[in-house]
mmCIF file of C-alpha atoms and ligand atoms in Angstrom:
data_model
loop_
_atom_site.group_PDB
_atom_site.id
_atom_site.type_symbol
_atom_site.label_atom_id
_atom_site.label_comp_id
_atom_site.label_asym_id
_atom_site.label_seq_id
_atom_site.Cartn_x
_atom_site.Cartn_y
_atom_site.Cartn_z
ATOM 1 C CA MET S 1 5.257 27.460 16.507
ATOM 2 C CA PRO S 2 5.165 23.678 16.179
ATOM 3 C CA LEU S 3 3.774 21.980 19.261
ATOM 4 C CA GLU S 4 5.483 19.043 20.730
ATOM 5 C CA VAL S 5 4.286 15.699 19.377
ATOM 6 C CA ASP S 6 2.480 13.789 22.100
ATOM 7 C CA CYS S 7 2.333 10.174 20.889
ATOM 8 C CA LYS S 8 1.311 8.770 24.227
ATOM 9 C CA ASN S 9 -2.113 10.296 24.034
ATOM 10 C CA ALA S 10 -2.400 10.061 20.294
ATOM 11 C CA HIS S 11 -4.983 7.330 20.206
ATOM 12 C CA ILE S 12 -7.147 8.989 22.738
ATOM 13 C CA ILE S 13 -7.120 11.996 20.517
ATOM 14 C CA ILE S 14 -7.945 9.906 17.443
ATOM 15 C CA ASP S 15 -10.727 8.034 19.219
ATOM 16 C CA SER S 16 -12.442 11.172 20.342
ATOM 17 C CA GLN S 17 -11.839 12.944 17.049
ATOM 18 C CA ALA S 18 -10.928 15.951 19.131
ATOM 19 C CA GLY S 19 -10.448 19.113 17.158
ATOM 20 C CA PHE S 20 -8.241 21.440 19.082
ATOM 21 C CA GLU S 21 -5.709 19.084 20.631
ATOM 22 C CA ALA S 22 -5.461 16.988 17.486
ATOM 23 C CA GLN S 23 -4.156 19.959 15.605
ATOM 24 C CA ALA S 24 -0.701 19.411 17.172
ATOM 25 C CA LEU S 25 -0.702 16.023 15.498
ATOM 26 C CA THR S 26 -2.117 16.629 12.061
ATOM 27 C CA ARG S 27 1.053 17.095 10.105
ATOM 28 C CA TRP S 28 1.735 13.731 8.457
ATOM 29 C CA GLN S 29 5.403 13.899 9.267
ATOM 30 C CA ASP S 30 4.566 14.153 12.974
ATOM 31 C CA ARG S 31 2.066 11.380 12.668
ATOM 32 C CA LEU S 32 4.774 9.161 11.292
ATOM 33 C CA LYS S 33 6.756 9.719 14.572
ATOM 34 C CA CYS S 34 3.816 8.138 16.364
ATOM 35 C CA LEU S 35 3.686 4.755 14.598
ATOM 36 C CA ILE S 36 2.953 1.847 16.859
ATOM 37 C CA ARG S 37 5.960 -0.513 16.824
ATOM 38 C CA GLU S 38 5.304 -2.563 19.923
ATOM 39 C CA PRO S 39 2.905 -5.450 19.694
ATOM 40 C CA ARG S 40 2.293 -5.031 23.429
ATOM 41 C CA GLU S 41 1.095 -1.501 22.935
ATOM 42 C CA LEU S 42 -1.201 -2.399 20.067
ATOM 43 C CA LEU S 43 -2.810 -5.339 21.956
ATOM 44 C CA GLN S 44 -3.284 -3.272 25.070
ATOM 45 C CA TYR S 45 -4.999 -0.572 23.080
ATOM 46 C CA LEU S 46 -7.260 -3.267 21.526
ATOM 47 C CA GLN S 47 -7.895 -4.896 24.917
ATOM 48 C CA LEU S 48 -6.461 -8.143 23.790
ATOM 49 C CA PRO S 49 -4.031 -10.542 25.616
ATOM 50 C CA GLU S 50 -0.374 -9.608 25.057
ATOM 51 C CA SER S 51 0.383 -13.295 24.578
ATOM 52 C CA MET S 52 -1.213 -13.084 21.110
ATOM 53 C CA ALA S 53 1.880 -11.598 19.510
ATOM 54 C CA ASP S 54 4.856 -13.555 18.357
ATOM 55 C CA PRO S 55 8.317 -12.435 19.404
ATOM 56 C CA LEU S 56 9.341 -9.676 17.002
ATOM 57 C CA PRO S 57 10.674 -10.841 13.623
ATOM 58 C CA ALA S 58 13.723 -8.547 13.462
ATOM 59 C CA ASP S 59 13.713 -8.170 9.660
ATOM 60 C CA PHE S 60 10.092 -7.065 9.358
ATOM 61 C CA PRO S 61 8.842 -5.836 12.718
ATOM 62 C CA LEU S 62 5.386 -4.615 13.562
ATOM 63 C CA ARG S 63 4.570 -1.170 12.289
ATOM 64 C CA VAL S 64 1.227 0.488 12.025
ATOM 65 C CA THR S 65 -0.230 3.945 12.067
ATOM 66 C CA ARG S 66 -2.513 4.897 14.958
ATOM 67 C CA GLU S 67 -5.109 5.944 12.410
ATOM 68 C CA PHE S 68 -5.264 2.408 10.963
ATOM 69 C CA ALA S 69 -5.243 0.890 14.487
ATOM 70 C CA SER S 70 -8.168 3.078 15.489
ATOM 71 C CA ARG S 71 -10.331 1.382 12.884
ATOM 72 C CA MET S 72 -9.749 -2.101 14.454
ATOM 73 C CA ARG S 73 -12.439 -3.609 16.635
ATOM 74 C CA LYS S 74 -11.560 -3.685 20.268
ATOM 75 C CA GLY S 75 -11.491 -7.137 21.879
ATOM 76 C CA ASP S 76 -11.619 -8.927 18.494
ATOM 77 C CA HIS S 77 -8.531 -11.092 18.008
ATOM 78 C CA ARG S 78 -9.693 -11.981 14.511
ATOM 79 C CA ASP S 79 -10.172 -8.403 13.378
ATOM 80 C CA PRO S 80 -9.311 -8.311 9.681
ATOM 81 C CA LEU S 81 -7.246 -5.140 10.002
ATOM 82 C CA LEU S 82 -5.268 -6.470 13.012
ATOM 83 C CA ARG S 83 -4.549 -9.655 11.079
ATOM 84 C CA GLN S 84 -2.884 -7.680 8.321
ATOM 85 C CA VAL S 85 -0.257 -6.204 10.671
ATOM 86 C CA LEU S 86 0.237 -8.413 13.808
ATOM 87 C CA PRO S 87 3.225 -10.743 13.511
ATOM 88 C CA ILE S 88 2.156 -14.260 14.488
ATOM 89 C CA ALA S 89 3.950 -17.633 14.858
ATOM 90 C CA ASP S 90 2.573 -18.957 11.589
ATOM 91 C CA GLU S 91 5.021 -16.711 9.738
ATOM 92 C CA ARG S 92 7.880 -18.835 10.820
ATOM 93 C CA LEU S 93 6.483 -21.967 9.108
ATOM 94 C CA GLU S 94 8.639 -22.988 6.221
ATOM 95 C CA VAL S 95 6.330 -23.852 3.355
ATOM 96 C CA SER S 96 7.766 -25.303 0.182
ATOM 97 C CA GLY S 97 7.303 -23.013 -2.823
ATOM 98 C CA TYR S 98 7.351 -19.901 -0.713
ATOM 99 C CA GLY S 99 10.662 -17.960 -1.194
ATOM 100 C CA ILE S 100 12.192 -14.586 -0.598
ATOM 101 C CA ASP S 101 11.963 -13.331 -4.182
ATOM 102 C CA PRO S 102 8.858 -14.886 -5.694
ATOM 103 C CA LEU S 103 8.607 -12.453 -8.570
ATOM 104 C CA GLY S 104 12.215 -12.690 -9.743
ATOM 105 C CA GLU S 105 12.691 -8.975 -9.076
ATOM 106 C CA ARG S 106 16.340 -9.296 -8.411
ATOM 107 C CA GLN S 107 16.923 -10.462 -11.963
ATOM 108 C CA ALA S 108 14.573 -7.839 -13.433
ATOM 109 C CA LEU S 109 16.474 -4.903 -12.051
ATOM 110 C CA ALA S 110 17.573 -2.776 -15.024
ATOM 111 C CA GLY S 111 19.416 -0.343 -12.962
ATOM 112 C CA GLN S 112 19.497 0.862 -9.370
ATOM 113 C CA GLY S 113 15.952 0.453 -8.107
ATOM 114 C CA LEU S 114 14.572 0.384 -11.641
ATOM 115 C CA LEU S 115 12.343 -2.472 -12.685
ATOM 116 C CA HIS S 116 11.590 -2.683 -16.394
ATOM 117 C CA LYS S 117 9.478 -5.861 -16.803
ATOM 118 C CA TYR S 118 6.654 -4.688 -19.062
ATOM 119 C CA ARG S 119 6.996 -3.006 -22.422
ATOM 120 C CA SER S 120 5.535 0.467 -21.853
ATOM 121 C CA ARG S 121 6.116 1.116 -18.110
ATOM 122 C CA ILE S 122 8.936 1.143 -15.764
ATOM 123 C CA LEU S 123 8.738 0.873 -12.005
ATOM 124 C CA LEU S 124 10.974 2.739 -9.578
ATOM 125 C CA VAL S 125 11.598 1.494 -6.125
ATOM 126 C CA MET S 126 11.881 4.960 -4.424
ATOM 127 C CA THR S 127 12.185 3.885 -0.810
ATOM 128 C CA GLY S 128 12.036 0.906 1.388
ATOM 129 C CA ALA S 129 10.017 2.731 4.013
ATOM 130 C CA CYS S 130 6.287 2.211 4.688
ATOM 131 C CA ALA S 131 3.933 3.598 7.348
ATOM 132 C CA ILE S 132 2.597 0.107 7.914
ATOM 133 C CA HIS S 133 4.122 -3.330 7.632
ATOM 134 C CA CYS S 134 1.672 -5.627 5.886
ATOM 135 C CA ARG S 135 2.494 -9.223 6.899
ATOM 136 C CA TYR S 136 1.733 -10.610 3.366
ATOM 137 C CA CYS S 137 3.961 -8.017 1.583
ATOM 138 C CA PHE S 138 5.908 -9.548 -1.302
ATOM 139 C CA ARG S 139 8.656 -7.039 -0.895
ATOM 140 C CA ARG S 140 9.292 -7.909 2.744
ATOM 141 C CA HIS S 141 12.658 -9.508 1.815
ATOM 142 C CA PHE S 142 13.635 -7.009 -0.863
ATOM 143 C CA PRO S 143 17.152 -5.715 -0.449
ATOM 144 C CA TYR S 144 16.117 -2.079 -0.206
ATOM 145 C CA ALA S 145 19.350 -0.919 1.315
ATOM 146 C CA GLU S 146 21.254 -1.763 -1.840
ATOM 147 C CA GLN S 147 18.450 -1.301 -4.271
ATOM 148 C CA LYS S 148 16.503 1.939 -3.933
ATOM 149 C CA HIS S 149 16.364 4.603 -6.530
ATOM 150 C CA LEU S 150 17.996 7.623 -5.203
ATOM 151 C CA PRO S 151 18.297 11.149 -6.724
ATOM 152 C CA GLN S 152 21.857 10.396 -7.683
ATOM 153 C CA HIS S 153 20.658 7.633 -9.949
ATOM 154 C CA TRP S 154 18.421 9.965 -11.838
ATOM 155 C CA ASP S 155 20.767 10.385 -14.755
ATOM 156 C CA SER S 156 20.722 6.646 -15.326
ATOM 157 C CA LEU S 157 16.949 6.721 -15.326
ATOM 158 C CA LEU S 158 16.948 9.492 -17.900
ATOM 159 C CA ALA S 159 19.436 7.475 -19.974
ATOM 160 C CA HIS S 160 17.259 4.377 -19.671
ATOM 161 C CA LEU S 161 14.194 6.310 -20.810
ATOM 162 C CA ALA S 162 16.075 7.817 -23.701
ATOM 163 C CA SER S 163 17.034 4.277 -24.892
ATOM 164 C CA SER S 164 13.565 2.823 -24.311
ATOM 165 C CA PRO S 165 11.221 4.816 -26.496
ATOM 166 C CA ALA S 166 8.269 2.381 -25.862
ATOM 167 C CA VAL S 167 8.093 3.516 -22.210
ATOM 168 C CA ASN S 168 5.410 6.125 -21.696
ATOM 169 C CA GLU S 169 4.625 5.552 -18.037
ATOM 170 C CA VAL S 170 6.705 5.778 -14.909
ATOM 171 C CA ILE S 171 5.447 4.085 -11.737
ATOM 172 C CA LEU S 172 6.691 5.279 -8.400
ATOM 173 C CA SER S 173 6.702 2.368 -5.993
ATOM 174 C CA GLY S 174 8.497 1.105 -3.008
ATOM 175 C CA GLY S 175 8.021 0.646 -0.082
ATOM 176 C CA ASP S 176 5.663 3.542 -0.165
ATOM 177 C CA PRO S 177 6.800 6.415 -2.487
ATOM 178 C CA LEU S 178 4.546 8.943 -0.613
ATOM 179 C CA MET S 179 6.974 8.532 2.346
ATOM 180 C CA LEU S 180 9.040 11.012 0.188
ATOM 181 C CA SER S 181 8.487 14.652 0.698
ATOM 182 C CA ASN S 182 6.274 16.728 -1.600
ATOM 183 C CA GLU S 183 9.499 18.561 -2.649
ATOM 184 C CA SER S 184 10.952 15.267 -3.892
ATOM 185 C CA ILE S 185 7.833 14.459 -5.731
ATOM 186 C CA ARG S 186 7.868 17.899 -7.386
ATOM 187 C CA GLN S 187 11.435 17.362 -8.363
ATOM 188 C CA ILE S 188 10.724 14.026 -10.020
ATOM 189 C CA ILE S 189 7.819 15.590 -11.936
ATOM 190 C CA ARG S 190 10.098 18.457 -13.041
ATOM 191 C CA ASP S 191 12.623 16.000 -14.384
ATOM 192 C CA LEU S 192 10.027 13.791 -16.113
ATOM 193 C CA ARG S 193 9.008 16.856 -18.175
ATOM 194 C CA GLN S 194 12.090 16.468 -20.339
ATOM 195 C CA THR S 195 11.117 12.926 -21.279
ATOM 196 C CA GLN S 196 8.515 11.067 -23.323
ATOM 197 C CA VAL S 197 6.630 10.016 -20.219
ATOM 198 C CA LYS S 198 2.917 10.744 -20.461
ATOM 199 C CA THR S 199 1.619 9.021 -17.347
ATOM 200 C CA LEU S 200 2.937 9.216 -13.782
ATOM 201 C CA ARG S 201 1.607 6.514 -11.582
ATOM 202 C CA ILE S 202 2.009 6.226 -7.830
ATOM 203 C CA HIS S 203 1.418 3.000 -5.990
ATOM 204 C CA THR S 204 0.768 3.871 -2.326
ATOM 205 C CA ARG S 205 -1.006 2.684 0.789
ATOM 206 C CA LEU S 206 -0.438 6.019 2.698
ATOM 207 C CA PRO S 207 -3.738 7.692 1.739
ATOM 208 C CA VAL S 208 -5.520 4.696 3.373
ATOM 209 C CA VAL S 209 -3.386 4.249 6.469
ATOM 210 C CA LEU S 210 -2.482 7.907 7.018
ATOM 211 C CA PRO S 211 -5.041 10.139 5.217
ATOM 212 C CA GLN S 212 -3.193 13.296 6.458
ATOM 213 C CA ARG S 213 -0.588 12.447 3.808
ATOM 214 C CA VAL S 214 -2.928 13.848 1.131
ATOM 215 C CA ASP S 215 -2.099 17.445 1.878
ATOM 216 C CA GLN S 216 -2.275 20.528 -0.322
ATOM 217 C CA GLY S 217 1.402 20.285 -1.188
ATOM 218 C CA LEU S 218 0.868 16.820 -2.648
ATOM 219 C CA LEU S 219 -2.173 17.855 -4.567
ATOM 220 C CA ASP S 220 -0.239 20.871 -5.974
ATOM 221 C CA ALA S 221 2.700 18.646 -6.942
ATOM 222 C CA LEU S 222 0.423 16.309 -8.888
ATOM 223 C CA HIS S 223 -1.161 19.297 -10.522
ATOM 224 C CA SER S 224 2.192 20.409 -11.776
ATOM 225 C CA PHE S 225 2.532 17.319 -14.057
ATOM 226 C CA ASP S 226 1.449 18.012 -17.656
ATOM 227 C CA GLY S 227 0.406 14.448 -18.360
ATOM 228 C CA ARG S 228 -2.012 12.125 -16.613
ATOM 229 C CA CYS S 229 -1.579 11.097 -12.989
ATOM 230 C CA VAL S 230 -2.849 7.755 -11.685
ATOM 231 C CA VAL S 231 -2.771 6.891 -8.014
ATOM 232 C CA VAL S 232 -3.267 3.267 -7.143
ATOM 233 C CA VAL S 233 -4.096 2.952 -3.472
ATOM 234 C CA HIS S 234 -4.209 -0.316 -1.533
ATOM 235 C CA ALA S 235 -7.128 -1.346 0.685
ATOM 236 C CA ASN S 236 -8.248 -4.886 1.385
ATOM 237 C CA HIS S 237 -11.295 -4.460 3.609
ATOM 238 C CA PRO S 238 -14.092 -1.894 3.649
ATOM 239 C CA ARG S 239 -13.395 -1.014 7.312
ATOM 240 C CA GLU S 240 -10.045 0.434 6.245
ATOM 241 C CA ILE S 241 -11.962 3.262 4.693
ATOM 242 C CA ASP S 242 -13.275 5.694 7.321
ATOM 243 C CA ALA S 243 -14.689 9.135 6.647
ATOM 244 C CA GLU S 244 -11.349 10.873 6.844
ATOM 245 C CA THR S 245 -9.766 8.420 4.498
ATOM 246 C CA GLY S 246 -12.663 8.767 2.134
ATOM 247 C CA ASN S 247 -12.135 12.523 2.156
ATOM 248 C CA ALA S 248 -8.490 12.151 1.366
ATOM 249 C CA LEU S 249 -9.409 9.836 -1.568
ATOM 250 C CA ARG S 250 -11.925 12.305 -2.859
ATOM 251 C CA HIS S 251 -9.236 15.068 -2.784
ATOM 252 C CA LEU S 252 -6.799 12.884 -4.636
ATOM 253 C CA GLY S 253 -9.489 12.279 -7.223
ATOM 254 C CA THR S 254 -9.455 15.988 -8.088
ATOM 255 C CA ARG S 255 -5.850 15.556 -9.380
ATOM 256 C CA ALA S 256 -5.545 11.928 -10.456
ATOM 257 C CA THR S 257 -7.378 8.836 -11.563
ATOM 258 C CA VAL S 258 -7.649 6.889 -8.354
ATOM 259 C CA LEU S 259 -7.792 3.126 -8.415
ATOM 260 C CA ASN S 260 -7.556 0.527 -5.695
ATOM 261 C CA GLN S 261 -5.721 -2.773 -5.647
ATOM 262 C CA SER S 262 -6.169 -5.429 -3.006
ATOM 263 C CA VAL S 263 -4.605 -8.749 -2.135
ATOM 264 C CA LEU S 264 -6.935 -11.712 -1.563
ATOM 265 C CA LEU S 265 -6.251 -12.851 1.954
ATOM 266 C CA ARG S 266 -7.620 -15.756 3.937
ATOM 267 C CA GLU S 267 -9.872 -14.742 6.811
ATOM 268 C CA ILE S 268 -9.461 -11.086 5.899
ATOM 269 C CA ASN S 269 -11.336 -10.537 2.690
ATOM 270 C CA ASP S 270 -12.048 -13.987 1.268
ATOM 271 C CA SER S 271 -15.790 -13.353 1.160
ATOM 272 C CA ALA S 272 -18.018 -11.943 -1.557
ATOM 273 C CA GLU S 273 -19.756 -9.750 1.008
ATOM 274 C CA VAL S 274 -16.495 -8.081 2.133
ATOM 275 C CA LEU S 275 -15.149 -7.597 -1.341
ATOM 276 C CA SER S 276 -18.358 -6.189 -2.715
ATOM 277 C CA GLY S 277 -18.499 -3.900 0.388
ATOM 278 C CA LEU S 278 -14.990 -2.790 -0.423
ATOM 279 C CA SER S 279 -15.750 -1.870 -4.043
ATOM 280 C CA GLU S 280 -18.928 -0.058 -3.031
ATOM 281 C CA THR S 281 -17.313 1.874 -0.181
ATOM 282 C CA LEU S 282 -14.448 3.003 -2.396
ATOM 283 C CA PHE S 283 -16.707 3.953 -5.253
ATOM 284 C CA GLY S 284 -18.569 6.178 -2.717
ATOM 285 C CA TYR S 285 -15.368 8.250 -2.779
ATOM 286 C CA GLY S 286 -14.811 8.051 -6.496
ATOM 287 C CA VAL S 287 -12.269 5.179 -6.467
ATOM 288 C CA LEU S 288 -12.610 2.221 -8.951
ATOM 289 C CA PRO S 289 -11.241 -1.281 -8.352
ATOM 290 C CA TYR S 290 -8.192 -2.315 -10.304
ATOM 291 C CA TYR S 291 -6.581 -5.607 -9.367
ATOM 292 C CA LEU S 292 -7.414 -8.248 -6.793
ATOM 293 C CA PHE S 293 -4.200 -10.136 -6.521
ATOM 294 C CA GLN S 294 -3.628 -13.686 -5.674
ATOM 295 C CA LEU S 295 -0.946 -13.742 -2.977
ATOM 296 C CA ASP S 296 2.657 -13.965 -4.095
ATOM 297 C CA ALA S 297 4.449 -16.944 -2.766
ATOM 298 C CA VAL S 298 6.554 -15.056 -0.325
ATOM 299 C CA ALA S 299 8.129 -16.775 2.640
ATOM 300 C CA GLY S 300 6.117 -16.073 5.852
ATOM 301 C CA ALA S 301 2.824 -15.420 4.201
ATOM 302 C CA ALA S 302 1.545 -18.942 3.271
ATOM 303 C CA HIS S 303 -1.170 -18.803 5.984
ATOM 304 C CA PHE S 304 -2.861 -16.009 4.001
ATOM 305 C CA GLN S 305 -3.214 -18.077 0.848
ATOM 306 C CA VAL S 306 -6.605 -18.545 -0.811
ATOM 307 C CA THR S 307 -6.817 -21.260 -3.475
ATOM 308 C CA ASP S 308 -7.593 -20.392 -7.117
ATOM 309 C CA GLU S 309 -10.774 -22.437 -6.915
ATOM 310 C CA VAL S 310 -12.094 -20.331 -3.988
ATOM 311 C CA ALA S 311 -10.921 -17.132 -5.711
ATOM 312 C CA ARG S 312 -12.798 -18.043 -8.921
ATOM 313 C CA SER S 313 -15.945 -18.740 -7.034
ATOM 314 C CA LEU S 314 -15.667 -15.419 -5.190
ATOM 315 C CA MET S 315 -15.315 -13.625 -8.516
ATOM 316 C CA GLN S 316 -18.423 -15.365 -9.835
ATOM 317 C CA GLN S 317 -20.440 -14.153 -6.846
ATOM 318 C CA LEU S 318 -18.941 -10.675 -7.109
ATOM 319 C CA SER S 319 -19.954 -10.301 -10.697
ATOM 320 C CA THR S 320 -23.604 -11.036 -9.762
ATOM 321 C CA LEU S 321 -23.463 -8.622 -6.843
ATOM 322 C CA LEU S 322 -21.870 -5.666 -8.511
ATOM 323 C CA PRO S 323 -21.997 -3.691 -11.749
ATOM 324 C CA GLY S 324 -19.135 -4.695 -14.046
ATOM 325 C CA TYR S 325 -17.071 -1.555 -13.335
ATOM 326 C CA LEU S 326 -16.901 -2.391 -9.609
ATOM 327 C CA VAL S 327 -15.575 -5.897 -10.180
ATOM 328 C CA PRO S 328 -11.725 -6.002 -9.834
ATOM 329 C CA ARG S 329 -9.580 -8.092 -12.105
ATOM 330 C CA LEU S 330 -8.399 -11.232 -10.427
ATOM 331 C CA ALA S 331 -4.679 -11.614 -11.287
ATOM 332 C CA ARG S 332 -1.301 -12.849 -10.192
ATOM 333 C CA GLU S 333 2.141 -11.958 -11.060
ATOM 334 C CA ILE S 334 4.263 -14.732 -12.586
ATOM 335 C CA ALA S 335 7.968 -14.055 -12.823
ATOM 336 C CA GLY S 336 9.143 -13.628 -16.399
ATOM 337 C CA GLU S 337 5.653 -12.936 -17.924
ATOM 338 C CA PRO S 338 5.210 -9.755 -20.036
ATOM 339 C CA SER S 339 2.193 -8.584 -17.967
ATOM 340 C CA LYS S 340 0.212 -9.510 -14.890
ATOM 341 C CA THR S 341 -1.642 -12.792 -15.517
ATOM 342 C CA LEU S 342 -5.391 -12.618 -15.362
ATOM 343 C CA ILE S 343 -7.221 -15.553 -13.776
ATOM 344 C CA SER S 344 -10.372 -16.250 -15.623
ATOM 345 C CA PHE S 345 -13.506 -17.532 -13.788
HETATM 346 C C1 PLP U 401 2.836 -4.635 -11.631
HETATM 347 C C2 PLP U 401 3.928 -3.978 -12.317
HETATM 348 C C3 PLP U 401 3.726 -3.014 -13.196
HETATM 349 C C4 PLP U 401 2.342 -2.461 -13.597
HETATM 350 O O1 PLP U 401 1.548 -3.390 -14.264
HETATM 351 P P1 PLP U 401 0.133 -2.929 -14.704
HETATM 352 O O2 PLP U 401 -0.569 -4.133 -15.228
HETATM 353 O O3 PLP U 401 0.350 -1.821 -15.726
HETATM 354 O O4 PLP U 401 -0.519 -2.337 -13.507
HETATM 355 C C5 PLP U 401 4.805 -2.434 -13.899
HETATM 356 N N1 PLP U 401 6.101 -2.818 -13.646
HETATM 357 C C6 PLP U 401 6.322 -3.766 -12.761
HETATM 358 C C7 PLP U 401 7.745 -4.260 -12.570
HETATM 359 C C8 PLP U 401 5.308 -4.412 -12.037
HETATM 360 O O5 PLP U 401 5.612 -5.361 -11.152
HETATM 361 S S1 SF4 U 402 4.971 -2.070 0.298
HETATM 362 FE FE1 SF4 U 402 2.705 -1.811 0.487
HETATM 363 S S2 SF4 U 402 2.050 -3.943 1.006
HETATM 364 FE FE2 SF4 U 402 4.229 -3.832 1.404
HETATM 365 S S3 SF4 U 402 4.436 -3.328 3.572
HETATM 366 FE FE3 SF4 U 402 4.554 -1.399 2.413
HETATM 367 S S4 SF4 U 402 2.417 -0.681 2.389
HETATM 368 FE FE4 SF4 U 402 2.274 -2.836 2.951
#
């Protein structure tokens, strides 16, 4: 019988890694009911002054899993994980060049929630939902309500695939596509069987922020795909990866090629030490680095920007600290280009 979800005591349970009591809370769907949405609650938990938070931005409020919050350092107002999620007054600065659709996604929509920008792969915006709201997110202003790819649009996807023979990869994105049920993912995989698609890719932050999401049902669903599966997770700082997350990543690696992408963020991971630590920590669980993105010029995120000059110098240091396969590709997305644009150093 399902036990009642007890969110109030949830972080006590997480902190003590308690076995028995925690079982009531291990289903990922139950964990999602326990997201922290009140800056006051987060700051209290971290023993920080409540005055640190900005009044809630209604369009993109605070949202974070208790698992992610439990990895933040108590009493540290500059904690790199906290800075990724806490709304602060700097977001309201209007900075020229920062807009609501920096990547021209609204023009690139080839159908409902379907982005076909690059020759061989299409990206589906499956949902607007995420378990965490990252303050730098380039899709924070995306019109999800009108633009998500729903099951009823599936016929148009199949028609698009039939008329685009160069496409051999479908990318599930969002929001976070792993907010969908395993049954929905199985359904998608079943439908892709009738197409030319060879690679299914999933871009998700859930295995990092809510490792319980990597459950047997998901592993089985991925296993049911005949082609290759690639899961691109998203972590920016080595402290995001605790043992439980590492375990989830290792499990994912039994079914998919697992890669990580990060965003270069001021005062979060703009140091060679942090970035090399991230690559090494992830590799400990079988995950290789993919992209390190320069921030997209999205309104509200200008305070996270790192200059290209600093980014290049970080990459130079990284390449002396790490073997080549642990050095991510520094890149940015430029609207209208036929691929991500690599930044050489
Ligand atoms: C980033 C992106 C991709 C994937 O690009 P890769 O270089 O293959 O990782 C595909 N489609 C869209 C619309 C994208 O924004
Ligand atoms: S889409 Fe990804 S980066 Fe954006 S808020 Fe959701 S989890 Fe964070």
